[in-house]
XYZ file of C-alpha atoms in Angstrom:
127
model
C -28.167 27.092 -4.614
C -24.977 25.257 -5.493
C -25.351 22.300 -7.814
C -22.717 19.717 -8.628
C -23.424 17.212 -11.375
C -21.047 14.320 -11.993
C -20.751 12.394 -15.234
C -18.390 10.001 -16.959
C -18.777 6.889 -14.853
C -19.284 3.463 -16.341
C -17.941 -0.034 -16.728
C -14.299 -0.483 -17.684
C -11.837 -3.357 -17.663
C -8.901 -3.399 -15.301
C -6.056 -1.359 -16.739
C -8.423 0.949 -18.572
C -9.153 4.643 -18.159
C -12.107 6.903 -17.448
C -12.488 10.645 -17.044
C -15.042 11.926 -14.602
C -16.469 15.419 -14.876
C -18.227 17.566 -12.308
C -20.120 20.605 -13.550
C -20.693 23.278 -10.933
C -23.299 26.019 -10.881
C -24.939 28.423 -8.493
C -21.871 30.189 -7.107
C -18.558 31.449 -8.337
C -16.588 28.363 -9.304
C -13.295 30.105 -8.736
C -14.227 30.578 -5.068
C -14.524 26.853 -4.403
C -12.006 24.268 -3.370
C -13.073 21.027 -5.005
C -12.603 17.373 -4.297
C -13.458 13.852 -5.349
C -14.466 11.198 -2.876
C -15.682 7.635 -3.341
C -17.725 5.066 -1.519
C -17.577 1.351 -2.221
C -20.356 -1.008 -1.120
C -20.187 -1.619 2.619
C -17.423 0.923 3.144
C -17.213 4.489 4.357
C -16.776 7.413 2.029
C -13.086 8.087 1.419
C -10.960 10.845 -0.003
C -9.641 10.431 -3.552
C -8.304 13.778 -4.797
C -8.567 17.501 -4.128
C -7.680 20.763 -5.820
C -7.400 24.256 -4.382
C -9.285 27.351 -5.441
C -6.164 28.516 -7.218
C -5.741 25.219 -9.030
C -2.114 25.284 -8.031
C -2.321 22.761 -5.215
C -3.556 19.206 -5.427
C -3.648 16.199 -3.132
C -4.243 12.498 -3.675
C -4.881 9.469 -1.553
C -2.033 6.983 -1.501
C -4.199 4.411 -3.261
C -4.623 6.552 -6.402
C -1.425 8.604 -6.438
C 0.335 8.269 -9.766
C -2.777 6.899 -11.493
C -5.392 9.634 -11.054
C -5.162 13.335 -11.912
C -7.500 16.086 -10.757
C -7.845 19.295 -12.754
C -10.268 22.177 -13.176
C -11.440 24.365 -16.041
C -12.592 27.783 -14.844
C -14.154 28.692 -18.202
C -16.359 25.601 -18.047
C -16.945 25.612 -14.264
C -15.893 21.985 -14.284
C -13.523 19.795 -12.315
C -12.189 16.567 -13.780
C -10.770 13.330 -12.481
C -8.670 11.461 -15.012
C -8.386 7.851 -13.884
C -5.782 5.608 -15.498
C -4.619 2.066 -14.794
C -7.898 1.320 -13.093
C -8.118 -1.590 -10.686
C -11.127 -3.593 -9.466
C -10.661 -2.001 -6.037
C -11.399 1.393 -7.617
C -15.010 0.270 -8.059
C -17.213 2.744 -6.180
C -19.631 5.601 -6.471
C -17.555 8.720 -7.041
C -18.750 12.012 -5.577
C -17.743 15.542 -6.382
C -17.696 18.012 -3.493
C -17.069 21.705 -2.940
C -16.442 24.173 -0.173
C -16.338 27.949 -0.377
C -15.025 28.555 3.142
C -11.378 27.924 2.479
C -8.217 29.828 1.661
C -6.987 30.335 -1.877
C -4.296 27.678 -1.791
C -5.745 25.103 0.571
C -6.884 21.635 -0.341
C -9.525 19.801 1.672
C -9.126 16.054 2.130
C -11.645 15.496 4.937
C -15.195 14.937 3.671
C -16.464 16.790 6.762
C -14.793 19.874 5.360
C -16.968 19.910 2.258
C -20.257 21.787 2.145
C -21.810 20.701 -1.140
C -22.041 17.294 -2.774
C -23.135 15.858 -6.070
C -25.265 12.747 -6.360
C -22.397 10.586 -7.558
C -21.470 8.543 -10.580
C -20.798 4.810 -10.518
C -17.462 3.441 -11.661
C -17.187 -0.318 -12.063
C -13.853 -1.923 -12.891
C -13.990 -5.533 -13.985
C -11.083 -7.930 -13.545
């Protein structure tokens, strides 16, 4: 049973920073490509950032490129999302996701390509 548990969300002023964490358990972390997605009220879930099994490849949505950084720590079975220069439009529930059916260097940006999801953590950015 794969479990993904997000943490680190909260309320922050525009221009501030937050770091989200996603702790994974239940299967070999190094075998999973990981990603962050978000869903704002009344909107569909959208891609934010992804990282390959190898950790060597990453991808970002245009809306967060240059402000957010995804990384992973294999010793801690954790993936992070460092969010800087936050904007009110970044307000959303942020979800961590994983898939184990992917090549070593691939990143997955389509939520349909993910097999496991956390319950989400709320990020609210005030103006």
